[in-house]
XYZ file of C-alpha atoms in Angstrom:
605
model
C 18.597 86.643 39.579
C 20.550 87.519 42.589
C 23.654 86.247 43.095
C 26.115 87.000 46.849
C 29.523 86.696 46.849
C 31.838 87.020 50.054
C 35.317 88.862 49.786
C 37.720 88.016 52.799
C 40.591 90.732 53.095
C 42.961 91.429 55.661
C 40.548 90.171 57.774
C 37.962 91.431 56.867
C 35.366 90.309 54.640
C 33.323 91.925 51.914
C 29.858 90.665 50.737
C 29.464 91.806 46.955
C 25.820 91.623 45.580
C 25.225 90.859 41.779
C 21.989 90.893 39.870
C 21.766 88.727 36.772
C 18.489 89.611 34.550
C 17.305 86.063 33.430
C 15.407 86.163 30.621
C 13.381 82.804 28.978
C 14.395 81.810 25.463
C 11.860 82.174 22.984
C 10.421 78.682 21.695
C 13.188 76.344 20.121
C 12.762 75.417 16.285
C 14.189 72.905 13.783
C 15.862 74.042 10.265
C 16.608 71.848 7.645
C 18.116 72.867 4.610
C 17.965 76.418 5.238
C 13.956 75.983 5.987
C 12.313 76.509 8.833
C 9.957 73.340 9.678
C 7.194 73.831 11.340
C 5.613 72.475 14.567
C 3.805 68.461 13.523
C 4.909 68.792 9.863
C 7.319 66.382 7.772
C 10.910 66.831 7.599
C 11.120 65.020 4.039
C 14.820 63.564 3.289
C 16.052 60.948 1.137
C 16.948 57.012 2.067
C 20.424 56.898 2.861
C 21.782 60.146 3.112
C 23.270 61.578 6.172
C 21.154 65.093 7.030
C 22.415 67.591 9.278
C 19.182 69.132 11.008
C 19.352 72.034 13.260
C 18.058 73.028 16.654
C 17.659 76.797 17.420
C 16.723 78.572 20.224
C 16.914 83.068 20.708
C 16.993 85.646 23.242
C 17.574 83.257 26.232
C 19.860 84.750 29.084
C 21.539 82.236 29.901
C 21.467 80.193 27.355
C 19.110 77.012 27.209
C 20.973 73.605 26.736
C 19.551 71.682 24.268
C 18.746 67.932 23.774
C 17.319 65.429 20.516
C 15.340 62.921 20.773
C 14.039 60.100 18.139
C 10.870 59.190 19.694
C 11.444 58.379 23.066
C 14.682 57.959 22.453
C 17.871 60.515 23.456
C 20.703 60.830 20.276
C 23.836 62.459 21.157
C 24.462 64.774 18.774
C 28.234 64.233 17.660
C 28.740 68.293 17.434
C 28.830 70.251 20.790
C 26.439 72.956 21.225
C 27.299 76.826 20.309
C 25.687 80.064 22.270
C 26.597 83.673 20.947
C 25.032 86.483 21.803
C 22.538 87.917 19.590
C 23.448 90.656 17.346
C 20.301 92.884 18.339
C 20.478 92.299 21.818
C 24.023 91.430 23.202
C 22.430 90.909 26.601
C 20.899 87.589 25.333
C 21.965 84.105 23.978
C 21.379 82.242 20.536
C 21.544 78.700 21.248
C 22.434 76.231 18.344
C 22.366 71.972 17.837
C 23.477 70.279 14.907
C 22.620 66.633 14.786
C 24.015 64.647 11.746
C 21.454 61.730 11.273
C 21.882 59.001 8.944
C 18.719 58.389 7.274
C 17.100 55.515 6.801
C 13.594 54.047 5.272
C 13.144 52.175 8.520
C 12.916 55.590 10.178
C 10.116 56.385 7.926
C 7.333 58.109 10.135
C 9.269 58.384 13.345
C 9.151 61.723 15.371
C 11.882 63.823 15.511
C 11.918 66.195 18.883
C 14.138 68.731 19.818
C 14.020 69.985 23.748
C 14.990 73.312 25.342
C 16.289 72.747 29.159
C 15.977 76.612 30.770
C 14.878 77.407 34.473
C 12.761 80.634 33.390
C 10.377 78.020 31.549
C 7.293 77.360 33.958
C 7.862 73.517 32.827
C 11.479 73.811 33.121
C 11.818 73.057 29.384
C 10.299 73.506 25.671
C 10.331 71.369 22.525
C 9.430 70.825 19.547
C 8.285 67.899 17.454
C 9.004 67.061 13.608
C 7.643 63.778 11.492
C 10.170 62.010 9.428
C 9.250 61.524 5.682
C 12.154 59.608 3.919
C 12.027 59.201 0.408
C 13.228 55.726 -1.141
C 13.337 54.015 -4.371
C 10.380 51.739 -4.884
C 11.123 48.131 -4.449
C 8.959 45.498 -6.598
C 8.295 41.810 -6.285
C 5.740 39.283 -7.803
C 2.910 37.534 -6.349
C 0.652 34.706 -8.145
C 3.594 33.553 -10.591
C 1.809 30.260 -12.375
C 3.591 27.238 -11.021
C 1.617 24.630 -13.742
C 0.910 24.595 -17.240
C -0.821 26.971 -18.574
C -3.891 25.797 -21.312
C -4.583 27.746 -24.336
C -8.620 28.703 -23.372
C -8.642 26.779 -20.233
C -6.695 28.559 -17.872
C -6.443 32.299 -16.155
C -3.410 34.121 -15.432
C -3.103 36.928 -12.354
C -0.005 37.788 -11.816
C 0.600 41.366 -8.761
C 3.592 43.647 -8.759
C 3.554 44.312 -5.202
C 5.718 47.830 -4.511
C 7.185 49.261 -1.783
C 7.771 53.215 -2.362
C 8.169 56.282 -0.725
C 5.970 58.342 -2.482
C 4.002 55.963 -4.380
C 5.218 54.605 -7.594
C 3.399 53.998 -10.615
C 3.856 50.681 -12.072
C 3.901 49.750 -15.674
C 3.738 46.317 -17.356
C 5.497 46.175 -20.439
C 5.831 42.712 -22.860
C 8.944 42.762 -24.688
C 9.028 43.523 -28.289
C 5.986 45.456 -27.959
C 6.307 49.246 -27.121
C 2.745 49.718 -25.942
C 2.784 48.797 -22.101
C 0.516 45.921 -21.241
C -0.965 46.953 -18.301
C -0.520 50.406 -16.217
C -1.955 48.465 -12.560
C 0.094 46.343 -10.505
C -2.329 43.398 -11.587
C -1.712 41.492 -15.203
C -4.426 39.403 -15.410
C -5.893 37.165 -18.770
C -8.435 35.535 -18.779
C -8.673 32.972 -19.969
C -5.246 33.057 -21.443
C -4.698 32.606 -25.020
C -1.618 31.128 -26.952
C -0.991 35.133 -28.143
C -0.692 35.923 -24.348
C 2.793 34.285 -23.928
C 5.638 36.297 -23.571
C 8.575 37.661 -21.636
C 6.480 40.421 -19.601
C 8.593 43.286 -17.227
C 7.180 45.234 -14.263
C 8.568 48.526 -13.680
C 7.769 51.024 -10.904
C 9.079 54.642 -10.410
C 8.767 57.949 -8.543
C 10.502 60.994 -7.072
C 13.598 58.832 -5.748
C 13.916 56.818 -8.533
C 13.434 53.604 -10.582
C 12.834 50.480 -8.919
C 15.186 47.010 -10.510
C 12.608 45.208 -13.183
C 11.256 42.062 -12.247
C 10.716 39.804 -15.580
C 8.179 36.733 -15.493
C 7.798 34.503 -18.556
C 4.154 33.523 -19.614
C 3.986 30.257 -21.698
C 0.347 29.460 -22.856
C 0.540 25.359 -24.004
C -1.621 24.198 -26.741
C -2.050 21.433 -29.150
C -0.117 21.012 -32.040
C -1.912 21.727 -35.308
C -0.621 21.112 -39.192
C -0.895 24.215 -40.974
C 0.993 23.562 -44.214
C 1.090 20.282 -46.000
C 2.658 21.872 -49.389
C 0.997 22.945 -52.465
C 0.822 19.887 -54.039
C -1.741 16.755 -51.910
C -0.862 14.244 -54.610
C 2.978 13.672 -55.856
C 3.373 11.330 -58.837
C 7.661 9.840 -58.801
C 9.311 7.581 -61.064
C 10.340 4.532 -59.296
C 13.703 4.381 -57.616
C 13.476 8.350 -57.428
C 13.981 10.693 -54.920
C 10.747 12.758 -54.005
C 10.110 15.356 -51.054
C 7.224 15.869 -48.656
C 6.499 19.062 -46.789
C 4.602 18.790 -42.979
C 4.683 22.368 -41.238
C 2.939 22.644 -38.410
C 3.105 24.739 -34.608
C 2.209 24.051 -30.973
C 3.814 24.631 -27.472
C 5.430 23.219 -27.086
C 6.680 22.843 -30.171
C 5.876 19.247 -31.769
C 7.862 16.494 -32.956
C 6.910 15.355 -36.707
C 6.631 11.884 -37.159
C 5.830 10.282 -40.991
C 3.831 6.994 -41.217
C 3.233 4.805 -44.575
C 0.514 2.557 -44.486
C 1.137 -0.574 -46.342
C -0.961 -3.333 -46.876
C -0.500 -5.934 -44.198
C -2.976 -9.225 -42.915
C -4.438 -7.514 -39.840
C -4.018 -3.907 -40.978
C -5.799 -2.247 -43.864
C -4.679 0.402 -46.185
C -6.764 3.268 -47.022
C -6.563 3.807 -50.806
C -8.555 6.979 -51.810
C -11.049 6.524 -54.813
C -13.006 2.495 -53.683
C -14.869 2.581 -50.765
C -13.064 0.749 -48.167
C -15.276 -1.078 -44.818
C -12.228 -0.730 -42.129
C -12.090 -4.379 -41.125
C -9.584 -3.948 -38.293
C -12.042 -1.595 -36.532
C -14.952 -4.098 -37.232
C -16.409 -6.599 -34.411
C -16.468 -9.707 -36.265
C -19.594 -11.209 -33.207
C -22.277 -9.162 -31.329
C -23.790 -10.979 -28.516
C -27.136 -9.804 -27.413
C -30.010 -11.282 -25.195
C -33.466 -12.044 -26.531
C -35.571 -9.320 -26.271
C -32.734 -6.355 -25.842
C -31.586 -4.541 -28.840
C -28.947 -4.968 -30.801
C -26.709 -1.978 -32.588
C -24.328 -2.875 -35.889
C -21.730 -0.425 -36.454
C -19.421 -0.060 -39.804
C -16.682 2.826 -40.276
C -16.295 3.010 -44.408
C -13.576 5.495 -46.105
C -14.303 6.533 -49.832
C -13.143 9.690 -51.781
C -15.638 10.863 -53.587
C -18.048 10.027 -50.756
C -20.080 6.662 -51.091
C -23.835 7.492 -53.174
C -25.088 4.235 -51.929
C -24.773 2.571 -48.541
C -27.101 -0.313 -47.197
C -27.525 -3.313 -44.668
C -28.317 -6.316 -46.403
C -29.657 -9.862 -44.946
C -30.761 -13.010 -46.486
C -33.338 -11.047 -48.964
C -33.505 -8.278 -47.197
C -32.026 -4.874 -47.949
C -32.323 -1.685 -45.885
C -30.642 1.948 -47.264
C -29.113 4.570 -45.234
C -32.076 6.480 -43.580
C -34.680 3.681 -44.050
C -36.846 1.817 -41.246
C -38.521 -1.232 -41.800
C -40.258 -3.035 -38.787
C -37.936 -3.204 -35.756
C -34.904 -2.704 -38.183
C -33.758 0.880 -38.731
C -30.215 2.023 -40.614
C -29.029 5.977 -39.286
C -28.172 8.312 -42.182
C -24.116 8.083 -42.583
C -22.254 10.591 -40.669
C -18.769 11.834 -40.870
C -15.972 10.239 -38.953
C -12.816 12.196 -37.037
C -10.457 10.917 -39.880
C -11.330 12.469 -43.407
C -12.975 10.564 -45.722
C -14.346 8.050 -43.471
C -17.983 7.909 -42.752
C -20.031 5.496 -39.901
C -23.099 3.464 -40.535
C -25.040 1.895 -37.470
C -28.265 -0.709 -38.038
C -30.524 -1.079 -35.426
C -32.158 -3.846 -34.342
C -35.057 -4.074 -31.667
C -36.803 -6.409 -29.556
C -34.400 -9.506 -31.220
C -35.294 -12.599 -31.167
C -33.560 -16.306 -32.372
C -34.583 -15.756 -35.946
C -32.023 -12.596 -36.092
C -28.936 -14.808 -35.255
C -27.685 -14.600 -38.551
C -24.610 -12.188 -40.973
C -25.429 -9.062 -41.678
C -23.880 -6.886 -44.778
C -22.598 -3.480 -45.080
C -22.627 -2.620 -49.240
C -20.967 0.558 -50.116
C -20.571 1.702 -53.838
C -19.517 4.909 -55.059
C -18.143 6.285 -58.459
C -14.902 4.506 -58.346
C -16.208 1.031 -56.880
C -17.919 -1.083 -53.960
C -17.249 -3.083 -51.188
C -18.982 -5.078 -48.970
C -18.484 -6.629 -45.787
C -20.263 -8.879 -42.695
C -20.992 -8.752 -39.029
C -22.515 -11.540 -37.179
C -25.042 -11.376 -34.639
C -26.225 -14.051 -31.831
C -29.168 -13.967 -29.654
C -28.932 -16.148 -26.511
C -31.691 -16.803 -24.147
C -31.834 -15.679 -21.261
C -31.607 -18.174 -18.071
C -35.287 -18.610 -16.770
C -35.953 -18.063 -13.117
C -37.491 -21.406 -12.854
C -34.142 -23.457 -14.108
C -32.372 -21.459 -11.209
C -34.945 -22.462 -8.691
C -34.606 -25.953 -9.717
C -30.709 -26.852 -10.278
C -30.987 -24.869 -6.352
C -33.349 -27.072 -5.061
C -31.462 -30.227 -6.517
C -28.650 -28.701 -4.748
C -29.992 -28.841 -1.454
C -31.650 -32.126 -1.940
C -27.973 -33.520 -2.431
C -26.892 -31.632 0.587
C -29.418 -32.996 2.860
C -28.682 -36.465 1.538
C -25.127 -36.621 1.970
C -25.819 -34.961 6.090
C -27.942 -37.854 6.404
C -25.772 -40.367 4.950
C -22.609 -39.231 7.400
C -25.236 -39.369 10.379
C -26.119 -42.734 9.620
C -22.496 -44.195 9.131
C -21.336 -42.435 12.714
C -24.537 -43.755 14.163
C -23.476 -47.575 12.385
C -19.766 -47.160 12.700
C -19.124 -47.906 8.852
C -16.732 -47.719 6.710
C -13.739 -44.910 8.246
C -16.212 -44.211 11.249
C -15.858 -47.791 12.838
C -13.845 -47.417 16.174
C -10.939 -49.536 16.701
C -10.540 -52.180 19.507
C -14.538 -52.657 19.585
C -15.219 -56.249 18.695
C -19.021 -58.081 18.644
C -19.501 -61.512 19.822
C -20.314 -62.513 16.559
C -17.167 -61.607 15.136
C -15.150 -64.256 17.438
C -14.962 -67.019 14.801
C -13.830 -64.715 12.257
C -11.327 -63.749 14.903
C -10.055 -67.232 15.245
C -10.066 -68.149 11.848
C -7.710 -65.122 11.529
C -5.034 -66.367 14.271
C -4.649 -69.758 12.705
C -4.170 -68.002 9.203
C -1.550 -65.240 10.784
C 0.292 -68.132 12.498
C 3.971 -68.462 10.508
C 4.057 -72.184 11.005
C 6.396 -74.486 13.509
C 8.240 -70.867 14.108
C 5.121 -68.935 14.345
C 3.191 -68.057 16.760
C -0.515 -66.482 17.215
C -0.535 -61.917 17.134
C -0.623 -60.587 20.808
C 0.023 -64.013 22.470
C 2.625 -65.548 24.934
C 2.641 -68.162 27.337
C 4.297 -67.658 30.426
C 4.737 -69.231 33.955
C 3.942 -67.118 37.528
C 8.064 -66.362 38.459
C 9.458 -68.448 41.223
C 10.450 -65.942 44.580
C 13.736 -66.303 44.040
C 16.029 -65.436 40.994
C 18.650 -68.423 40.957
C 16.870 -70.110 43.892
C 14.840 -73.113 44.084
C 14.056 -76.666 43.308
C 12.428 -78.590 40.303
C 9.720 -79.923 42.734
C 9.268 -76.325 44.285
C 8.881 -75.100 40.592
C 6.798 -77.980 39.754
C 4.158 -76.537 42.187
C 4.383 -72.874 41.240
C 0.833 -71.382 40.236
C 0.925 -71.131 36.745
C -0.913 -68.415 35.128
C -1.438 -67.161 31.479
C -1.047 -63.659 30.156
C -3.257 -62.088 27.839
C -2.184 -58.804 26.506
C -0.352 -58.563 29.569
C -2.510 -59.482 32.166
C -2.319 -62.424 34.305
C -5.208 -64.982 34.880
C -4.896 -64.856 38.273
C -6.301 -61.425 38.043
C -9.975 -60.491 38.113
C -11.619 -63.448 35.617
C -13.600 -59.876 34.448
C -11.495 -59.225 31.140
C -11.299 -55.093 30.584
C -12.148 -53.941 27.481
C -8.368 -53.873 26.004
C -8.317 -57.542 25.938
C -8.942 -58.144 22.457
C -9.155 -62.263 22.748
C -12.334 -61.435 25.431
C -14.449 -63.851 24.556
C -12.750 -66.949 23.223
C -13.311 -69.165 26.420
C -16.479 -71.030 26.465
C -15.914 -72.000 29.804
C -17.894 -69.763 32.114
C -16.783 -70.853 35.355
C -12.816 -71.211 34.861
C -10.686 -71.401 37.911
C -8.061 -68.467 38.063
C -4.934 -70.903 38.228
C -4.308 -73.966 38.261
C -1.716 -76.211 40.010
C -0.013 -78.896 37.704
C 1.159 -82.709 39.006
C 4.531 -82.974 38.473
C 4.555 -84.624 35.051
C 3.753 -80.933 33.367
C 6.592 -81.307 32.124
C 8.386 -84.276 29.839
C 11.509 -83.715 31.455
C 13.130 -81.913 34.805
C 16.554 -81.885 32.866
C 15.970 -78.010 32.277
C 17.717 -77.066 35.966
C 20.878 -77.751 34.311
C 20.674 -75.677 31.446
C 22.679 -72.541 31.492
C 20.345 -69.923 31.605
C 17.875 -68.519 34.737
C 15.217 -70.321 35.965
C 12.855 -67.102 35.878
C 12.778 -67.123 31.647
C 8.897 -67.592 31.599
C 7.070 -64.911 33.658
C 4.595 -62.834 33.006
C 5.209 -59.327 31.329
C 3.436 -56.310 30.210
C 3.902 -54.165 26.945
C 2.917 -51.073 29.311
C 5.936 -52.148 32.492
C 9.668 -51.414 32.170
C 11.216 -55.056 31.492
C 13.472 -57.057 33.763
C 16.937 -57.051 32.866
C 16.076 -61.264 33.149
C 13.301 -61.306 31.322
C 14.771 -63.125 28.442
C 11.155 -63.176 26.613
C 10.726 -59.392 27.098
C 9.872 -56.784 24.383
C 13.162 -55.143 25.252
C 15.114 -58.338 25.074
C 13.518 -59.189 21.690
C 14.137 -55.892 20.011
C 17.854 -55.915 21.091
C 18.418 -59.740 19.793
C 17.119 -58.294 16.204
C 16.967 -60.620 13.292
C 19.337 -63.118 15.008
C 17.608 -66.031 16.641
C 20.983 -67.231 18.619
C 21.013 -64.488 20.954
C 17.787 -66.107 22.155
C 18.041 -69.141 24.657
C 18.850 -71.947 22.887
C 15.345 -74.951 24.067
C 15.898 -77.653 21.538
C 17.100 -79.960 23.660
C 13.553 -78.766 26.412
C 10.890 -80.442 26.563
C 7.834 -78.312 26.170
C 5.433 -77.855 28.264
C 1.523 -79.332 28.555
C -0.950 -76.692 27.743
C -2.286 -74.654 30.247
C -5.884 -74.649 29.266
C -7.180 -78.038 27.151
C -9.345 -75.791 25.380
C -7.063 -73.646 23.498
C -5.041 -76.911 22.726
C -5.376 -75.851 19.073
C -3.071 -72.305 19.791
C -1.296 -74.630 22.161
C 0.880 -76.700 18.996
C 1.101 -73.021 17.381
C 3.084 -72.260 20.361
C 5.232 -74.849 21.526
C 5.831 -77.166 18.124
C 6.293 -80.686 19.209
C 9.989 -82.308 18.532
C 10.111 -84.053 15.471
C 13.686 -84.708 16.282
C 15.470 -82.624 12.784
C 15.357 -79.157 15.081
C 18.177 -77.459 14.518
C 19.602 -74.257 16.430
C 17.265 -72.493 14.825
C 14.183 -74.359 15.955
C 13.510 -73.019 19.255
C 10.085 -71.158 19.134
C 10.675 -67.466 18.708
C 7.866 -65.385 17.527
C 8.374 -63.492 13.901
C 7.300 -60.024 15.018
C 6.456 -57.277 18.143
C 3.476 -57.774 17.719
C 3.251 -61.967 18.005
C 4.916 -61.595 21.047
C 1.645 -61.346 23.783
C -1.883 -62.969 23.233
């Protein structure tokens, strides 16, 4: 390298010319620990120790300036760079780099890189490259812990002591209180798992850093309890009113509760006494139903100690043993029941019929006694497909009878189906007969019937001759007669004139009345008019349903007519409903003896 310098003195200047011999530096390495590591090799350090690695590079003129990198990425090294010359060759540089690096296990298998910067390079630079092998302490943790109960010779257990190590680890499974290890993989597994297999069980895992922290899981196997020491002694004789002792030992997980029972003789339990056989009654069904035809089974549980010698079904004259068959009746050899000293004993009967409805006998006997003791048996018959078919049949007979009964009472209008209002011609007289009877006597009056005269034009207008001449009509359930002689359908006295051809009014002489005194009376001269149950009332219609219901029970707030005449009847022919009406004076009327009709429903004909 060449380098010119200019010189200016006294004027004048001076160019001085020096040479500098560049030389590249040889290849940079990284030492750690006094060791050289080579090119794509491990730098092996421990979890959390801080290592101070070194960056080299000889014989560079100038010296190379050095950089570290973890990865791709740059660390500042937090010691500055040092270049001395090199003993051998004072002409030429040693270039050094400390980096101080924390290590961690996260930083396990990164690349380490250490670069030489230097312009006599043909790339400008030159590195090298290290892998990262930390060491740590193996960490431990357990997969498929049991989260249910565990069943004695039911269940499995597989329980994985998953490490994380740098090197490996070995694992060992130890159960404590036993020195021999239980397992040397990270699976424990039984199976199935046995009441011996529970236990407090450790895993441990270690290697060149160290020990990992044990992790402790507790097996517990569950099984049944089970009585495994009832004393020495199975029969204790005491002296009454003495204290005696009785031993129970028994084991289960978990572990059991001990309960003591004494059976005493009771009416619906029975006590087992060891020695006479004994037919358990309380376990007994007193009545077997079967149908004919299906077979019938007779079971009997009966304790005895010594076992029973003799046991057989017995019937009217009939006896059967244990193990015998006779016919359609068979009795099974006796067989040993869950409880000790009890035995079962089952008769079977096939094909039954009405003659087996009868008791049938258990008799036990053995060295010490007998007993003996009954079941009953019926056999019903079975419903027949032809009493079905018939009691269905008389079913829908019925059914058909009663549609045909409704039919014809619409069709007649009987009984709740007759309509109201509709009357037949031949039910006039009946009709009649029932007005008279309905009629209250000189007060009373026929239901649904008024008389009324056609209101004069004016209100308090008028003269007794002009009134004398007024059309007078009659109103039947509201409707005047000078209306259309054609009765509608809601007249419900439609019928009762025998007269066919009836003139719509007539116009009475001037003797239709007794006496003309009734202008001087106090009240309007408009009080009989014709009114309608279906119109809004007059305020002056003094015979109005309105005026009527207001007046109540008290007759004086009706116009007082004892001292009227009444009138002639409008039509000769109802003459009879005429003195129902209007009462004729007998001359011992008193206030009260005007006519006034006893209810609503008398008031309009």
């Amino acid at each position: 390298m060449i380098i010119k310098k200019k010189i200016c003195t006294n004027g004048y200047t001076l160019s001085v010319l020096t040479i500098i011999n560049t030389l590249p530096p040889q290849r940079p390495r990284i030492e750690y620990n006094g060791t050289q590591v080579l090119p794509g090799h491990n730098l092996t350090t421990l979890h959390g120790e801080v290592a101070a690695i070194k960056c080299v590079s000889h014989y560079g003129n100038p010296p190379p300036i050095l950089k570290w990198f973890l990865d791709q990425q740059e660390i500042t090294p937090t010691r500055r760079q040092t270049n001395t010359t090199e003993l051998d060759n004072p002409r030429t540089w040693l270039a050094l780099s400390v980096l101080e690096l924390t290590i961690s296990k996260d930083n396990h298998g990164r690349m380490l890189r250490c670069v030489a910067v230097h312009e006599s390079y043909s790339t400008k630079s030159s590195s090298i490259e290290v892998r990262l092998d930390v060491m740590y302490v193996p960490e431990t943790k357990l997969v498929g812990i049991p989260t249910t109960d565990i069943e004695d010779l039911k269940d499995s257990i597989a329980i994985r002591c998953v490490v994380s190590a740098n090197p490996k680890a070995s694992v060992v499974w130890r159960r404590e209180g036993q020195n021999q290890p239980a397992s040397l993989q990270e699976l424990l597994q039984f199976s199935p798992a046995i009441r011996q297999h529970s236990g407090l069980y450790t895993c441990h895992a270690r290697n060149k850093a160290g020990d990992s922290q044990p992790v402790r899981v507790q097996i517990d196997v569950k099984y049944s309890p089970k009585i495994v020491n009832i004393g020495k002694e199975r029969v204790k004789t005491a002296t009454l009113f003495s204290p005696t002792n009785f031993e129970c030992q028994g084991e289960g997980n978990p572990p059991p509760t001990y309960q003591w029972i004494q059976k005493r003789p009771s009416p619906s339990d029975a006590t087992i006494e060891r020695g006479a056989p004994q037919v358990l009654r309380q376990s007994v069904t007193p009545e077997v139903v079967v149908e004919r035809g299906q077979p019938a089974h007779l079971s009997m549980v009966v304790c005895a100690d010594p076992r029973p010698r003799f046991v057989a079904w017995e019937w009217g004259s009939l006896r059967l043993e244990a193990g015998a068959e006779m016919g359609k009746y068979k009795v099974d050899e006796v067989t040993q029941e869950e409880r000790e000293d009890c035995y079962l004993s089952t008769l079977h009967i096939k094909d039954t019929s009405a003659t087996d409805s009868r008791a049938y006998y258990l008799a036990v006997e053995n060295d010490r006694g007998t007993d003996r003791h009954a079941v009953q048996l019926y056999v019903s018959e079975p419903l027949q497909m032809s009493t079905l078919v018939s009691v269905a049949g008389a079913l829908l007979v019925a059914f058909l009878l009663l549609i045909c009964v409704c039919v014809y009472a619409i069709r007649a209008e009987k009984c709740c189906f007759a309509r109201k209002g509709d009357f037949k011609p031949s039910d006039i007289d009946g009709q009649k007969l029932d007005i008279e009877k309905t009629t209250t006597g000189p007060g009373g009056i026929p239901a649904d019937a008024i008389y009324t005269t056609t209101p004069r034009s004016g209100h308090h207008g008028g003269s007794p001759e002009a009134m004398k001449h007024q059309p007078t009509t009659l109103t039947y359930n509201g409707r005047s007669s000078l209306e259309d002689p054609k009765p509608k359908a809601e007249n419900v006295y439609y019928g009762l004139d025998t007269q066919t051809n009836r003139p719509k009014s007539r116009i009475f002489s001037p003797d239709f009345y007794e006496s003309d005194d009734d202008i001087e009376n106090s009240y309007h001269q408009d009080k009989y008019h014709s009114f309608s149950r279906y119109t809004t009332p007059s305020t002056k219609d003094n015979w109005s349903y309105a005026s009527t219901v207001a007046a109540g029970p008290h007759r004086h707030s009706l116009p007082n007519d004892n001292n009227r005449p009444r009138p002639k009847p409008l039509q000769y022919e109802n003459e009879k409903y005429y003195d129902h009406v209007f009462p004729k004076r007998d001359g011992k009327i008193g206030v009260d003896g005007f006519y006034q009709p006893n209810s609503l429903e008398h008031a309009e004909l």
